[in-house]
mmCIF file of C-alpha atoms in Angstrom:
data_model
loop_
_atom_site.group_PDB
_atom_site.id
_atom_site.type_symbol
_atom_site.label_atom_id
_atom_site.label_comp_id
_atom_site.label_asym_id
_atom_site.label_seq_id
_atom_site.Cartn_x
_atom_site.Cartn_y
_atom_site.Cartn_z
ATOM 1 C CA MET B 1 -4.234 -10.214 -24.959
ATOM 2 C CA LYS B 2 -6.775 -7.855 -26.414
ATOM 3 C CA ARG B 3 -7.183 -4.367 -24.986
ATOM 4 C CA THR B 4 -9.776 -1.760 -25.874
ATOM 5 C CA ARG B 5 -10.401 1.665 -24.424
ATOM 6 C CA ALA B 6 -13.759 3.097 -23.373
ATOM 7 C CA LEU B 7 -13.875 6.676 -22.165
ATOM 8 C CA PHE B 8 -16.754 6.959 -19.744
ATOM 9 C CA GLY B 9 -17.323 9.246 -16.822
ATOM 10 C CA GLY B 10 -15.659 12.514 -15.987
ATOM 11 C CA LEU B 11 -15.696 14.543 -12.822
ATOM 12 C CA ALA B 12 -19.009 13.540 -11.248
ATOM 13 C CA LEU B 13 -18.667 14.009 -7.516
ATOM 14 C CA ALA B 14 -18.917 11.141 -5.075
ATOM 15 C CA ALA B 15 -21.352 11.502 -2.243
ATOM 16 C CA ALA B 16 -18.428 11.979 0.120
ATOM 17 C CA ALA B 17 -17.605 15.307 -1.494
ATOM 18 C CA ALA B 18 -20.429 16.890 0.470
ATOM 19 C CA LEU B 19 -18.830 16.050 3.796
ATOM 20 C CA ALA B 20 -17.510 19.084 5.658
ATOM 21 C CA LEU B 21 -13.913 19.063 6.821
ATOM 22 C CA SER B 22 -14.202 19.628 10.536
ATOM 23 C CA GLY B 23 -11.451 21.843 11.847
ATOM 24 C CA CYS B 24 -9.714 22.455 8.502
ATOM 25 C CA SER B 25 -9.809 25.888 6.977
ATOM 26 C CA SER B 26 -10.720 26.555 3.386
ATOM 27 C CA ASP B 27 -8.876 28.764 0.932
ATOM 28 C CA ASP B 28 -10.343 31.796 2.675
ATOM 29 C CA GLY B 29 -7.835 31.271 5.480
ATOM 30 C CA GLY B 30 -10.159 30.288 8.334
ATOM 31 C CA GLY B 31 -9.262 27.841 11.073
ATOM 32 C CA GLY B 32 -6.465 28.211 13.546
ATOM 33 C CA ALA B 33 -3.767 26.757 15.705
ATOM 34 C CA SER B 34 -4.442 24.769 18.832
ATOM 35 C CA SER B 35 -6.043 26.734 21.629
ATOM 36 C CA GLY B 36 -3.819 28.145 24.312
ATOM 37 C CA SER B 37 -0.797 28.619 22.051
ATOM 38 C CA GLU B 38 0.404 31.461 19.896
ATOM 39 C CA SER B 39 0.358 30.586 16.202
ATOM 40 C CA LYS B 40 3.717 30.384 14.449
ATOM 41 C CA GLY B 41 2.009 31.050 11.122
ATOM 42 C CA ALA B 42 0.314 28.624 8.797
ATOM 43 C CA VAL B 43 1.047 25.666 6.549
ATOM 44 C CA ALA B 44 -1.107 24.643 3.595
ATOM 45 C CA MET B 45 -2.196 21.336 2.060
ATOM 46 C CA SER B 46 -3.615 21.296 -1.460
ATOM 47 C CA PHE B 47 -5.146 18.159 -2.942
ATOM 48 C CA ALA B 48 -6.345 18.222 -6.556
ATOM 49 C CA GLY B 49 -9.935 17.849 -5.384
ATOM 50 C CA LEU B 50 -11.839 16.836 -2.283
ATOM 51 C CA ASP B 51 -14.040 14.233 -3.932
ATOM 52 C CA ILE B 52 -11.453 11.539 -3.061
ATOM 53 C CA GLN B 53 -12.454 10.103 0.298
ATOM 54 C CA ILE B 54 -9.038 8.943 1.446
ATOM 55 C CA TRP B 55 -7.790 12.533 1.154
ATOM 56 C CA ASN B 56 -10.669 13.657 3.361
ATOM 57 C CA ASP B 57 -9.705 10.925 5.836
ATOM 58 C CA MET B 58 -6.126 12.212 5.954
ATOM 59 C CA LEU B 59 -6.895 15.870 6.659
ATOM 60 C CA PRO B 60 -8.088 15.582 10.295
ATOM 61 C CA PHE B 61 -4.986 13.544 11.203
ATOM 62 C CA MET B 62 -2.818 16.183 9.538
ATOM 63 C CA GLU B 63 -4.612 19.042 11.257
ATOM 64 C CA THR B 64 -3.988 17.564 14.699
ATOM 65 C CA ILE B 65 -0.240 17.284 14.132
ATOM 66 C CA VAL B 66 0.039 20.724 12.521
ATOM 67 C CA THR B 67 -1.962 22.595 15.163
ATOM 68 C CA ASP B 68 -0.221 20.759 17.995
ATOM 69 C CA ALA B 69 3.020 22.119 16.522
ATOM 70 C CA GLY B 70 1.581 25.638 16.734
ATOM 71 C CA TYR B 71 0.625 26.271 13.115
ATOM 72 C CA GLU B 72 -2.679 27.068 11.452
ATOM 73 C CA PHE B 73 -3.715 24.401 8.936
ATOM 74 C CA VAL B 74 -5.006 25.747 5.608
ATOM 75 C CA THR B 75 -6.564 23.703 2.811
ATOM 76 C CA ASP B 76 -8.325 24.323 -0.499
ATOM 77 C CA ASP B 77 -10.459 22.474 -3.030
ATOM 78 C CA PRO B 78 -9.392 23.212 -6.639
ATOM 79 C CA LYS B 79 -12.033 20.773 -7.934
ATOM 80 C CA TRP B 80 -9.547 19.296 -10.427
ATOM 81 C CA ASN B 81 -8.963 22.633 -12.129
ATOM 82 C CA ALA B 82 -5.241 23.353 -12.561
ATOM 83 C CA GLN B 83 -5.709 27.112 -12.911
ATOM 84 C CA THR B 84 -7.810 27.262 -9.751
ATOM 85 C CA GLN B 85 -5.081 25.426 -7.866
ATOM 86 C CA VAL B 86 -2.434 27.870 -9.142
ATOM 87 C CA GLN B 87 -4.598 30.809 -8.070
ATOM 88 C CA ASP B 88 -5.108 29.281 -4.619
ATOM 89 C CA TRP B 89 -1.366 28.972 -4.158
ATOM 90 C CA GLU B 90 -0.778 32.520 -5.388
ATOM 91 C CA SER B 91 -3.273 33.760 -2.800
ATOM 92 C CA TRP B 92 -1.395 31.851 -0.104
ATOM 93 C CA LEU B 93 1.877 33.478 -1.132
ATOM 94 C CA VAL B 94 0.504 36.969 -0.551
ATOM 95 C CA ARG B 95 -1.021 36.171 2.868
ATOM 96 C CA GLY B 96 2.334 36.678 4.527
ATOM 97 C CA ASP B 97 2.002 33.912 7.136
ATOM 98 C CA ILE B 98 2.272 30.714 5.066
ATOM 99 C CA LYS B 99 5.474 28.901 6.007
ATOM 100 C CA ALA B 100 5.233 25.813 3.758
ATOM 101 C CA ILE B 101 2.893 24.366 1.120
ATOM 102 C CA MET B 102 2.350 20.725 0.182
ATOM 103 C CA GLY B 103 0.320 19.617 -2.808
ATOM 104 C CA TYR B 104 -0.932 16.890 -5.078
ATOM 105 C CA PRO B 105 -1.275 18.819 -8.333
ATOM 106 C CA VAL B 106 -4.082 18.603 -10.822
ATOM 107 C CA GLN B 107 -1.299 18.955 -13.399
ATOM 108 C CA SER B 108 2.323 18.949 -12.245
ATOM 109 C CA ASP B 109 3.799 21.169 -14.955
ATOM 110 C CA ALA B 110 1.141 23.817 -14.261
ATOM 111 C CA MET B 111 2.623 24.296 -10.770
ATOM 112 C CA VAL B 112 6.224 25.001 -11.808
ATOM 113 C CA ALA B 113 5.886 28.796 -12.089
ATOM 114 C CA VAL B 114 4.052 29.274 -8.784
ATOM 115 C CA THR B 115 6.509 26.878 -7.140
ATOM 116 C CA GLN B 116 9.353 29.138 -8.281
ATOM 117 C CA GLN B 117 7.483 32.163 -6.903
ATOM 118 C CA ALA B 118 7.183 30.436 -3.551
ATOM 119 C CA THR B 119 10.853 29.443 -3.532
ATOM 120 C CA ASP B 120 11.844 33.021 -4.326
ATOM 121 C CA ALA B 121 9.720 34.116 -1.343
ATOM 122 C CA GLY B 122 11.425 31.599 0.953
ATOM 123 C CA ILE B 123 8.391 29.290 1.161
ATOM 124 C CA PRO B 124 9.285 25.614 0.600
ATOM 125 C CA ILE B 125 7.009 23.593 -1.673
ATOM 126 C CA LEU B 126 6.506 19.914 -0.883
ATOM 127 C CA GLY B 127 4.921 17.210 -3.003
ATOM 128 C CA TYR B 128 2.460 14.514 -2.072
ATOM 129 C CA GLY B 129 2.468 11.485 -4.353
ATOM 130 C CA SER B 130 4.160 13.476 -7.093
ATOM 131 C CA THR B 131 7.122 15.749 -7.685
ATOM 132 C CA TRP B 132 7.988 18.496 -10.179
ATOM 133 C CA ASP B 133 10.618 21.165 -10.756
ATOM 134 C CA GLY B 134 11.295 23.177 -7.615
ATOM 135 C CA VAL B 135 9.865 20.753 -5.031
ATOM 136 C CA ALA B 136 12.016 20.609 -1.899
ATOM 137 C CA ALA B 137 10.944 17.071 -0.959
ATOM 138 C CA ALA B 138 7.936 14.800 -1.321
ATOM 139 C CA VAL B 139 6.011 12.051 0.407
ATOM 140 C CA MET B 140 5.948 9.505 -2.360
ATOM 141 C CA LEU B 141 4.202 6.334 -3.245
ATOM 142 C CA ASP B 142 5.809 4.186 -5.920
ATOM 143 C CA HIS B 143 2.719 4.283 -8.098
ATOM 144 C CA GLU B 144 4.029 2.062 -10.877
ATOM 145 C CA ALA B 145 5.388 -0.566 -8.457
ATOM 146 C CA ASP B 146 2.125 -0.455 -6.469
ATOM 147 C CA GLY B 147 0.125 -0.966 -9.639
ATOM 148 C CA LYS B 148 2.398 -3.821 -10.686
ATOM 149 C CA LYS B 149 1.936 -5.529 -7.315
ATOM 150 C CA ALA B 150 -1.853 -5.281 -7.673
ATOM 151 C CA GLY B 151 -1.742 -6.484 -11.280
ATOM 152 C CA GLU B 152 0.377 -9.484 -10.360
ATOM 153 C CA LYS B 153 -2.126 -10.502 -7.680
ATOM 154 C CA ALA B 154 -4.983 -10.134 -10.179
ATOM 155 C CA ALA B 155 -3.122 -12.251 -12.728
ATOM 156 C CA GLU B 156 -2.431 -14.906 -10.102
ATOM 157 C CA TRP B 157 -6.128 -15.128 -9.181
ATOM 158 C CA ILE B 158 -7.233 -15.203 -12.831
ATOM 159 C CA GLU B 159 -4.799 -17.991 -13.676
ATOM 160 C CA GLU B 160 -5.837 -20.062 -10.663
ATOM 161 C CA THR B 161 -9.545 -19.553 -11.374
ATOM 162 C CA TYR B 162 -9.736 -19.602 -15.179
ATOM 163 C CA GLY B 163 -6.485 -21.039 -16.497
ATOM 164 C CA ASP B 164 -6.329 -20.675 -20.292
ATOM 165 C CA GLU B 165 -9.948 -19.553 -20.692
ATOM 166 C CA GLN B 166 -10.564 -16.127 -22.181
ATOM 167 C CA VAL B 167 -11.536 -13.693 -19.455
ATOM 168 C CA ASP B 168 -13.179 -10.302 -19.919
ATOM 169 C CA VAL B 169 -11.518 -7.675 -17.727
ATOM 170 C CA ALA B 170 -12.740 -4.154 -16.973
ATOM 171 C CA PHE B 171 -9.958 -1.748 -16.021
ATOM 172 C CA LEU B 172 -11.042 1.437 -14.226
ATOM 173 C CA GLY B 173 -8.242 3.967 -14.624
ATOM 174 C CA TRP B 174 -7.506 7.681 -14.687
ATOM 175 C CA PRO B 175 -4.520 8.540 -16.950
ATOM 176 C CA ASP B 176 -4.762 12.325 -16.510
ATOM 177 C CA THR B 177 -2.614 12.441 -13.354
ATOM 178 C CA ASP B 178 0.806 10.962 -12.594
ATOM 179 C CA LEU B 179 -0.716 8.723 -9.929
ATOM 180 C CA GLY B 180 -3.406 7.347 -12.218
ATOM 181 C CA ARG B 181 -1.137 6.947 -15.229
ATOM 182 C CA LEU B 182 1.645 5.160 -13.372
ATOM 183 C CA ARG B 183 -0.641 2.908 -11.354
ATOM 184 C CA GLY B 184 -2.458 1.954 -14.516
ATOM 185 C CA GLN B 185 0.779 1.322 -16.378
ATOM 186 C CA GLY B 186 2.062 -0.942 -13.607
ATOM 187 C CA MET B 187 -1.170 -2.903 -13.390
ATOM 188 C CA LEU B 188 -1.587 -3.369 -17.139
ATOM 189 C CA ASP B 189 2.078 -4.254 -17.628
ATOM 190 C CA ALA B 190 1.743 -6.984 -15.005
ATOM 191 C CA LEU B 191 -1.290 -8.393 -16.786
ATOM 192 C CA ASP B 192 0.566 -8.281 -20.115
ATOM 193 C CA ALA B 193 3.543 -10.108 -18.603
ATOM 194 C CA ALA B 194 1.324 -12.890 -17.238
ATOM 195 C CA GLY B 195 0.526 -14.098 -20.755
ATOM 196 C CA LEU B 196 -3.123 -14.828 -19.955
ATOM 197 C CA ASN B 197 -6.024 -14.890 -22.392
ATOM 198 C CA LEU B 198 -7.537 -11.542 -21.414
ATOM 199 C CA ASP B 199 -9.863 -9.142 -23.200
ATOM 200 C CA ILE B 200 -9.326 -5.852 -21.338
ATOM 201 C CA THR B 201 -11.565 -2.835 -21.724
ATOM 202 C CA GLU B 202 -10.210 0.401 -20.249
ATOM 203 C CA HIS B 203 -12.614 2.914 -18.727
ATOM 204 C CA LYS B 204 -11.565 6.430 -17.766
ATOM 205 C CA VAL B 205 -13.121 7.040 -14.362
ATOM 206 C CA LEU B 206 -12.492 9.149 -11.280
ATOM 207 C CA SER B 207 -15.465 9.070 -8.909
ATOM 208 C CA LEU B 208 -17.915 6.610 -7.398
ATOM 209 C CA ASP B 209 -20.531 7.649 -9.950
ATOM 210 C CA ASP B 210 -18.044 7.090 -12.778
ATOM 211 C CA GLY B 211 -17.325 3.590 -11.508
ATOM 212 C CA TYR B 212 -21.024 2.798 -11.351
ATOM 213 C CA ALA B 213 -21.577 4.014 -14.931
ATOM 214 C CA ALA B 214 -18.532 2.142 -16.214
ATOM 215 C CA VAL B 215 -19.948 -1.159 -14.921
ATOM 216 C CA GLN B 216 -23.249 -0.503 -16.646
ATOM 217 C CA ASN B 217 -21.471 0.192 -19.928
ATOM 218 C CA GLN B 218 -19.149 -2.772 -19.532
ATOM 219 C CA LEU B 219 -21.973 -5.198 -18.819
ATOM 220 C CA ASN B 220 -23.892 -3.942 -21.833
ATOM 221 C CA ALA B 221 -20.882 -4.674 -24.043
ATOM 222 C CA ALA B 222 -19.526 -7.777 -22.268
ATOM 223 C CA PRO B 223 -22.134 -9.207 -19.858
ATOM 224 C CA ASP B 224 -19.865 -12.072 -18.753
ATOM 225 C CA THR B 225 -17.127 -9.808 -17.383
ATOM 226 C CA LYS B 226 -15.668 -11.433 -14.275
ATOM 227 C CA VAL B 227 -12.655 -9.282 -13.370
ATOM 228 C CA TRP B 228 -12.820 -5.647 -12.275
ATOM 229 C CA LEU B 229 -9.628 -3.735 -11.511
ATOM 230 C CA ALA B 230 -9.437 -0.135 -10.311
ATOM 231 C CA ILE B 231 -6.579 2.261 -9.609
ATOM 232 C CA ALA B 232 -8.520 3.985 -6.800
ATOM 233 C CA ASN B 233 -11.130 3.214 -4.160
ATOM 234 C CA ASP B 234 -14.013 5.498 -5.153
ATOM 235 C CA PRO B 235 -14.521 4.015 -8.643
ATOM 236 C CA ALA B 236 -14.102 0.556 -7.127
ATOM 237 C CA LEU B 237 -16.904 1.231 -4.635
ATOM 238 C CA GLY B 238 -19.121 2.481 -7.458
ATOM 239 C CA ALA B 239 -18.338 -0.677 -9.402
ATOM 240 C CA TYR B 240 -19.212 -2.871 -6.420
ATOM 241 C CA GLN B 241 -22.546 -1.118 -5.961
ATOM 242 C CA ALA B 242 -23.365 -1.431 -9.653
ATOM 243 C CA LEU B 243 -22.460 -5.111 -9.731
ATOM 244 C CA THR B 244 -24.537 -6.007 -6.676
ATOM 245 C CA ASP B 245 -27.406 -3.838 -7.963
ATOM 246 C CA SER B 246 -27.266 -5.841 -11.205
ATOM 247 C CA GLY B 247 -27.821 -9.062 -9.267
ATOM 248 C CA VAL B 248 -24.265 -10.297 -8.677
ATOM 249 C CA SER B 249 -23.976 -12.083 -5.340
ATOM 250 C CA PRO B 250 -21.594 -10.368 -2.898
ATOM 251 C CA THR B 251 -19.924 -13.771 -2.457
ATOM 252 C CA ASP B 252 -19.793 -14.810 -6.143
ATOM 253 C CA ASP B 253 -16.747 -17.087 -6.302
ATOM 254 C CA SER B 254 -16.316 -16.479 -10.048
ATOM 255 C CA MET B 255 -15.817 -12.734 -9.620
ATOM 256 C CA LEU B 256 -12.836 -10.581 -8.684
ATOM 257 C CA LEU B 257 -12.807 -6.928 -7.655
ATOM 258 C CA LEU B 258 -9.350 -5.560 -6.779
ATOM 259 C CA ASN B 259 -8.121 -2.002 -6.351
ATOM 260 C CA LEU B 260 -5.619 0.398 -4.833
ATOM 261 C CA ASP B 261 -6.533 2.574 -1.814
ATOM 262 C CA ALA B 262 -9.366 1.975 0.632
ATOM 263 C CA THR B 263 -11.410 3.850 3.203
ATOM 264 C CA ASP B 264 -13.796 2.403 5.786
ATOM 265 C CA ALA B 265 -16.554 2.049 3.185
ATOM 266 C CA GLU B 266 -14.442 -0.300 1.078
ATOM 267 C CA LEU B 267 -12.803 -2.090 3.994
ATOM 268 C CA GLU B 268 -16.189 -2.999 5.464
ATOM 269 C CA VAL B 269 -17.020 -4.834 2.232
ATOM 270 C CA ILE B 270 -13.615 -6.483 1.875
ATOM 271 C CA MET B 271 -13.754 -7.806 5.446
ATOM 272 C CA GLU B 272 -16.975 -9.714 4.762
ATOM 273 C CA PRO B 273 -16.227 -13.466 4.484
ATOM 274 C CA ASN B 274 -16.003 -14.687 0.867
ATOM 275 C CA SER B 275 -16.615 -11.230 -0.604
ATOM 276 C CA PHE B 276 -15.745 -11.006 -4.297
ATOM 277 C CA TRP B 277 -13.974 -7.751 -3.394
ATOM 278 C CA ARG B 278 -10.929 -9.831 -2.577
ATOM 279 C CA TYR B 279 -7.932 -7.493 -2.437
ATOM 280 C CA ALA B 280 -6.946 -3.886 -1.928
ATOM 281 C CA TYR B 281 -3.463 -2.396 -1.804
ATOM 282 C CA ILE B 282 -3.334 0.544 0.553
ATOM 283 C CA ALA B 283 -1.109 3.000 2.338
ATOM 284 C CA PRO B 284 -3.155 3.680 5.492
ATOM 285 C CA ALA B 285 -4.611 7.176 5.813
ATOM 286 C CA ARG B 286 -3.001 7.840 9.184
ATOM 287 C CA GLN B 287 0.430 6.747 7.974
ATOM 288 C CA LEU B 288 0.216 9.033 4.947
ATOM 289 C CA ALA B 289 -1.154 11.917 7.003
ATOM 290 C CA GLU B 290 1.582 11.660 9.611
ATOM 291 C CA ALA B 291 4.300 11.670 6.951
ATOM 292 C CA ASN B 292 2.725 14.672 5.208
ATOM 293 C CA ALA B 293 2.148 16.698 8.357
ATOM 294 C CA GLN B 294 5.588 16.080 9.818
ATOM 295 C CA MET B 295 7.252 17.106 6.568
ATOM 296 C CA LEU B 296 5.168 20.301 6.490
ATOM 297 C CA VAL B 297 6.094 21.162 10.065
ATOM 298 C CA ASP B 298 9.786 20.406 9.487
ATOM 299 C CA ALA B 299 9.839 22.577 6.370
ATOM 300 C CA ALA B 300 8.001 25.396 8.146
ATOM 301 C CA GLU B 301 10.577 25.360 10.923
ATOM 302 C CA GLY B 302 13.520 25.354 8.525
ATOM 303 C CA ASP B 303 14.584 21.798 9.313
ATOM 304 C CA PRO B 304 16.026 19.636 6.504
ATOM 305 C CA VAL B 305 13.449 17.634 4.546
ATOM 306 C CA GLU B 306 13.999 14.718 2.211
ATOM 307 C CA ASP B 307 11.856 12.413 0.110
ATOM 308 C CA GLN B 308 9.955 9.699 1.956
ATOM 309 C CA SER B 309 8.287 6.638 0.470
ATOM 310 C CA VAL B 310 5.207 5.032 2.011
ATOM 311 C CA PRO B 311 4.704 1.379 0.961
ATOM 312 C CA VAL B 312 1.356 -0.249 0.300
ATOM 313 C CA THR B 313 0.018 -3.255 2.220
ATOM 314 C CA GLU B 314 -2.117 -6.067 0.814
ATOM 315 C CA VAL B 315 -5.545 -6.078 2.446
ATOM 316 C CA THR B 316 -7.887 -9.070 2.430
ATOM 317 C CA SER B 317 -10.842 -10.217 4.502
ATOM 318 C CA GLU B 318 -8.379 -11.491 7.094
ATOM 319 C CA ASN B 319 -6.779 -8.159 7.972
ATOM 320 C CA ALA B 320 -9.157 -5.480 6.631
ATOM 321 C CA GLU B 321 -10.571 -4.664 10.069
ATOM 322 C CA ASP B 322 -7.111 -3.592 11.248
ATOM 323 C CA PHE B 323 -7.132 -0.711 8.765
ATOM 324 C CA LEU B 324 -10.477 0.862 9.705
ATOM 325 C CA LEU B 325 -9.909 4.481 10.740
ATOM 326 C CA ALA B 326 -10.889 3.734 14.328
ATOM 327 C CA ASN B 327 -8.193 1.045 14.472
ATOM 328 C CA GLN B 328 -5.363 3.003 12.869
#
């Protein structure tokens, strides 16, 4: 199996980044607890950036649980800058009312010092999707196993559809975070293990715009590419838009698009009969949000917390509608 690497894209923001987060405060400390109750303080959630739609989908669910428990819900947007995220956390530490912080770091090792500062101040630090020195507990996804599961499904479809033929594969990954690196490793290892005749080109992408550009570059280099695999939903949606804009039929039976994570925008395509966007592997937004929020509340109240793992579910046209936000 041949593998090449193409480094396209960067940090172009998806259109969803412009959406306001109703009810969630920013790093300036706005927002508040549910009306009619005295606030017990605040808890904070810090994602690496708010250009990832599934994270935006999770925040309102989290806010409801947190404010119902009597806490203010505080969030930030580091915009994928590790130093900005550290500074945000340092500002939370000096507020005096933050009872617990959960985060998905831009860079895990960059958070070790501020995590120790928080621990010294009696503020538990929790991880989402990642862990590092000093974290009290984390809501985890088994990124490598999830990637392997997706890669095995892709290999199964390729073998059934193309057998021993050589197949061009575009892999849309993001190795700069633990999540991206481990998902990518699992997916690519599964393809390697399948022993198929694959020519894989790796593209470094993060956003919808990156996914769109990666397809354009891939088609210029390998116009007969039939398989498109992504470690996240936003690049996958960009890839789908680029492919259909290039003239590919939405029901092309020779094509496969498969990814991890999905929001309503992706699910609405997957649920279309005979869509070439055939599979997604997802942990539903509500399920993730509930696990995150409950762990934050427990930590804030001094209750014991321990690692939790949220499994992914295979989504196809047959069950995609069940995972729309309105149906969760």
